[in-house]
Amino acid sequence: DLYRKVFVFRKDPSDAYVVLRAKLEQPLQNFTVCLRSYTDLTRPHSLFSYATKAQDNEILLFKPKPSEYRLYVGGKFVTFRVPEGHGDWEHVCASWESATGIAEFWLNGKPWPRKGLQRGYTVGVEAAILLGQEQDAFGGGFDVYNSFSGELAEVYLWDVGLSPDKMRAAYQSLYLPPAVLAWKSLVYEVKGDVVVKPRLRK
């Protein structure tokens, strides 16, 4: 249970990462991924990387620059332009549904205009799920200049699209539905220089 705790990725650039273990029975037609990040990086960095043997960017939440987030599904991506952060925690949720190809992006509890991505696609299950690095091969192939440095917390993955109420609940750290990956019952393995510490502020 990582309640009120964070992963601190201490180095920049870094070769460290955290492997997450998820119980996925069947391929994903829908998903929502949420997390909080706290960093002063201005270079590109990966926040959440979900790779299968067939596709290294099966699901990827990536920040190429301070004013932009990218959501990848099955190797294709959409871009969400955001105001540059003010050196504070940023909470992001991204959801996608295969039936419509609609991608939703929420930043700090507010929705951005929806975009279209990979309609009819199915996300594979045999996945390597990593925090802190972007996979260019299954479970590896890292470029340190895409690595994350800073603090990550409250990482979740659902196999459904969350409702707007639940998106706001995730931002407010309220009660959430059972997840495939849940911060309060996370099965993880640290590789390299990552430290679990109490969160300094709300």
Tab-separated table of C-alpha atoms in Angstrom:
chain	number	residue	atom	x	y	z
A	1	ASP	CA	0.000	0.000	0.000
A	2	LEU	CA	1.640	3.208	-1.223
A	3	TYR	CA	-0.974	5.548	0.251
A	4	ARG	CA	0.599	9.012	0.784
A	5	LYS	CA	3.888	7.739	-0.622
A	6	VAL	CA	5.761	8.532	-3.845
A	7	PHE	CA	8.429	7.040	-6.072
A	8	VAL	CA	11.401	9.422	-6.225
A	9	PHE	CA	13.488	9.029	-9.386
A	10	ARG	CA	16.635	10.747	-8.118
A	11	LYS	CA	18.927	11.013	-11.131
A	12	ASP	CA	18.723	13.009	-14.364
A	13	PRO	CA	19.104	11.463	-16.833
A	14	SER	CA	18.338	8.114	-15.278
A	15	ASP	CA	18.563	4.427	-16.143
A	16	ALA	CA	16.181	3.551	-13.288
A	17	TYR	CA	12.613	2.339	-13.622
A	18	VAL	CA	9.799	0.595	-11.784
A	19	VAL	CA	8.160	-2.561	-13.157
A	20	LEU	CA	4.431	-2.902	-12.424
A	21	ARG	CA	2.606	-6.233	-12.400
A	22	ALA	CA	-1.019	-6.267	-13.520
A	23	LYS	CA	-3.586	-9.047	-13.652
A	24	LEU	CA	-4.996	-8.797	-17.164
A	25	GLU	CA	-7.147	-11.666	-18.354
A	26	GLN	CA	-8.182	-10.393	-21.758
A	27	PRO	CA	-7.154	-7.774	-24.326
A	28	LEU	CA	-8.309	-4.230	-23.594
A	29	GLN	CA	-11.106	-2.606	-25.586
A	30	ASN	CA	-11.080	0.317	-23.139
A	31	PHE	CA	-8.702	1.669	-20.541
A	32	THR	CA	-8.033	4.587	-18.230
A	33	VAL	CA	-4.603	5.404	-16.841
A	34	CYS	CA	-4.154	8.030	-14.108
A	35	LEU	CA	-1.089	9.272	-12.253
A	36	ARG	CA	0.466	12.254	-10.511
A	37	SER	CA	3.886	13.592	-11.444
A	38	TYR	CA	6.121	16.248	-9.948
A	39	THR	CA	9.181	17.242	-11.955
A	40	ASP	CA	11.120	20.217	-13.266
A	41	LEU	CA	12.188	18.419	-16.446
A	42	THR	CA	11.804	20.382	-19.674
A	43	ARG	CA	13.130	17.600	-21.940
A	44	PRO	CA	10.944	14.742	-23.246
A	45	HIS	CA	10.073	12.100	-20.657
A	46	SER	CA	7.927	9.000	-20.303
A	47	LEU	CA	5.342	8.746	-17.520
A	48	PHE	CA	3.675	5.382	-18.174
A	49	SER	CA	4.888	2.778	-20.669
A	50	TYR	CA	2.899	-0.385	-21.505
A	51	ALA	CA	4.552	-2.548	-24.151
A	52	THR	CA	3.680	-5.877	-25.724
A	53	LYS	CA	5.969	-8.035	-27.866
A	54	ALA	CA	4.059	-6.870	-30.945
A	55	GLN	CA	4.012	-3.151	-30.102
A	56	ASP	CA	6.414	-1.221	-27.841
A	57	ASN	CA	4.070	1.795	-27.555
A	58	GLU	CA	0.898	-0.207	-26.895
A	59	ILE	CA	-0.066	2.374	-24.264
A	60	LEU	CA	2.273	5.276	-23.602
A	61	LEU	CA	1.772	8.501	-21.697
A	62	PHE	CA	4.597	10.770	-22.786
A	63	LYS	CA	5.478	14.419	-22.227
A	64	PRO	CA	7.620	15.731	-25.112
A	65	LYS	CA	7.782	19.265	-23.657
A	66	PRO	CA	6.282	21.223	-20.743
A	67	SER	CA	3.286	22.389	-22.803
A	68	GLU	CA	2.321	19.029	-24.309
A	69	TYR	CA	1.204	15.518	-23.426
A	70	ARG	CA	0.961	12.618	-25.846
A	71	LEU	CA	-1.183	9.523	-25.524
A	72	TYR	CA	-0.118	6.558	-27.647
A	73	VAL	CA	-2.349	3.567	-28.363
A	74	GLY	CA	-0.946	0.801	-30.572
A	75	GLY	CA	1.933	2.965	-31.784
A	76	LYS	CA	-0.195	5.937	-32.927
A	77	PHE	CA	-0.599	9.074	-30.846
A	78	VAL	CA	-2.664	12.184	-30.229
A	79	THR	CA	-1.296	15.391	-28.692
A	80	PHE	CA	-2.912	17.460	-25.959
A	81	ARG	CA	-1.549	21.002	-25.592
A	82	VAL	CA	-1.584	22.215	-22.010
A	83	PRO	CA	-0.488	25.311	-20.096
A	84	GLU	CA	3.037	24.966	-18.734
A	85	GLY	CA	3.016	23.825	-15.125
A	86	HIS	CA	3.927	26.145	-12.290
A	87	GLY	CA	6.294	23.749	-10.577
A	88	ASP	CA	3.483	21.844	-8.924
A	89	TRP	CA	2.117	18.302	-8.965
A	90	GLU	CA	0.247	17.506	-12.185
A	91	HIS	CA	-2.511	14.911	-12.134
A	92	VAL	CA	-3.302	13.347	-15.506
A	93	CYS	CA	-5.859	10.778	-16.612
A	94	ALA	CA	-6.094	9.440	-20.133
A	95	SER	CA	-8.815	7.105	-21.326
A	96	TRP	CA	-9.538	5.416	-24.630
A	97	GLU	CA	-12.340	3.307	-26.077
A	98	SER	CA	-11.981	1.058	-29.071
A	99	ALA	CA	-15.624	1.238	-30.241
A	100	THR	CA	-15.477	4.974	-30.983
A	101	GLY	CA	-11.720	5.556	-30.984
A	102	ILE	CA	-12.327	8.434	-28.572
A	103	ALA	CA	-9.339	9.476	-26.446
A	104	GLU	CA	-10.020	11.582	-23.361
A	105	PHE	CA	-7.412	13.568	-21.480
A	106	TRP	CA	-7.900	15.143	-18.061
A	107	LEU	CA	-5.392	17.446	-16.387
A	108	ASN	CA	-5.862	18.365	-12.718
A	109	GLY	CA	-9.503	17.291	-12.785
A	110	LYS	CA	-10.434	19.149	-16.000
A	111	PRO	CA	-11.204	17.540	-19.364
A	112	TRP	CA	-9.460	18.622	-22.565
A	113	PRO	CA	-11.182	18.446	-25.997
A	114	ARG	CA	-11.548	14.782	-26.968
A	115	LYS	CA	-9.628	13.346	-29.909
A	116	GLY	CA	-9.870	10.306	-32.170
A	117	LEU	CA	-7.321	7.480	-32.056
A	118	GLN	CA	-7.136	3.866	-33.267
A	119	ARG	CA	-10.842	3.083	-33.606
A	120	GLY	CA	-11.437	-0.690	-33.539
A	121	TYR	CA	-7.986	-1.442	-32.110
A	122	THR	CA	-7.418	-3.930	-29.269
A	123	VAL	CA	-4.626	-3.526	-26.713
A	124	GLY	CA	-2.673	-6.747	-26.096
A	125	VAL	CA	-2.364	-8.355	-22.662
A	126	GLU	CA	1.091	-9.894	-22.317
A	127	ALA	CA	2.556	-6.581	-21.256
A	128	ALA	CA	5.662	-5.064	-19.707
A	129	ILE	CA	4.436	-2.040	-17.721
A	130	LEU	CA	7.082	0.447	-16.628
A	131	LEU	CA	7.308	3.795	-14.888
A	132	GLY	CA	10.265	6.060	-15.549
A	133	GLN	CA	11.416	4.786	-18.962
A	134	GLU	CA	10.001	4.563	-22.454
A	135	GLN	CA	10.299	1.086	-23.963
A	136	ASP	CA	11.643	0.761	-27.503
A	137	ALA	CA	11.626	-3.018	-27.115
A	138	PHE	CA	9.632	-5.336	-24.846
A	139	GLY	CA	10.838	-4.513	-21.313
A	140	GLY	CA	13.883	-2.585	-22.557
A	141	GLY	CA	15.474	-0.524	-25.308
A	142	PHE	CA	15.617	2.625	-23.186
A	143	ASP	CA	16.866	6.048	-24.215
A	144	VAL	CA	18.013	7.797	-21.004
A	145	TYR	CA	17.021	11.162	-22.521
A	146	ASN	CA	13.385	10.027	-22.410
A	147	SER	CA	13.708	8.928	-18.777
A	148	PHE	CA	11.697	10.427	-15.934
A	149	SER	CA	13.325	12.317	-13.092
A	150	GLY	CA	11.252	13.582	-10.175
A	151	GLU	CA	8.338	12.131	-8.204
A	152	LEU	CA	5.476	9.864	-9.303
A	153	ALA	CA	2.430	8.855	-7.277
A	154	GLU	CA	-1.118	7.517	-7.434
A	155	VAL	CA	-0.640	5.366	-10.525
A	156	TYR	CA	-3.781	3.525	-11.657
A	157	LEU	CA	-4.858	1.497	-14.675
A	158	TRP	CA	-8.467	0.459	-15.280
A	159	ASP	CA	-9.762	-1.813	-18.038
A	160	VAL	CA	-12.736	0.550	-18.509
A	161	GLY	CA	-13.231	4.190	-19.399
A	162	LEU	CA	-13.919	6.101	-16.184
A	163	SER	CA	-16.973	8.365	-15.952
A	164	PRO	CA	-16.399	12.125	-15.506
A	165	ASP	CA	-17.315	11.784	-11.809
A	166	LYS	CA	-14.662	9.095	-11.322
A	167	MET	CA	-12.081	11.159	-13.260
A	168	ARG	CA	-12.666	13.991	-10.789
A	169	ALA	CA	-12.581	11.523	-7.871
A	170	ALA	CA	-9.172	10.291	-9.057
A	171	TYR	CA	-7.902	13.892	-9.061
A	172	GLN	CA	-9.271	14.435	-5.537
A	173	SER	CA	-7.816	11.081	-4.334
A	174	LEU	CA	-11.271	9.879	-3.338
A	175	TYR	CA	-12.673	6.344	-3.342
A	176	LEU	CA	-12.140	4.684	-6.736
A	177	PRO	CA	-13.460	1.515	-8.409
A	178	PRO	CA	-11.280	-1.640	-8.380
A	179	ALA	CA	-8.407	-1.295	-10.835
A	180	VAL	CA	-6.075	-3.580	-12.769
A	181	LEU	CA	-3.231	-1.530	-11.264
A	182	ALA	CA	-4.008	0.325	-8.027
A	183	TRP	CA	-1.677	2.533	-5.992
A	184	LYS	CA	-3.041	1.159	-2.721
A	185	SER	CA	-2.298	-2.459	-3.691
A	186	LEU	CA	0.560	-2.094	-6.159
A	187	VAL	CA	2.734	-5.069	-7.080
A	188	TYR	CA	5.984	-3.509	-8.206
A	189	GLU	CA	9.731	-4.006	-8.494
A	190	VAL	CA	12.255	-1.168	-8.395
A	191	LYS	CA	15.157	-1.373	-10.843
A	192	GLY	CA	17.958	1.056	-10.070
A	193	ASP	CA	17.923	4.370	-8.233
A	194	VAL	CA	14.287	4.864	-7.189
A	195	VAL	CA	13.333	5.529	-3.574
A	196	VAL	CA	9.901	5.232	-1.945
A	197	LYS	CA	9.314	8.263	0.313
A	198	PRO	CA	6.365	9.913	2.086
A	199	ARG	CA	4.680	12.586	0.018
A	200	LEU	CA	5.893	16.042	1.096
A	201	ARG	CA	2.687	17.936	0.423
A	202	LYS	CA	-0.856	17.390	-0.791
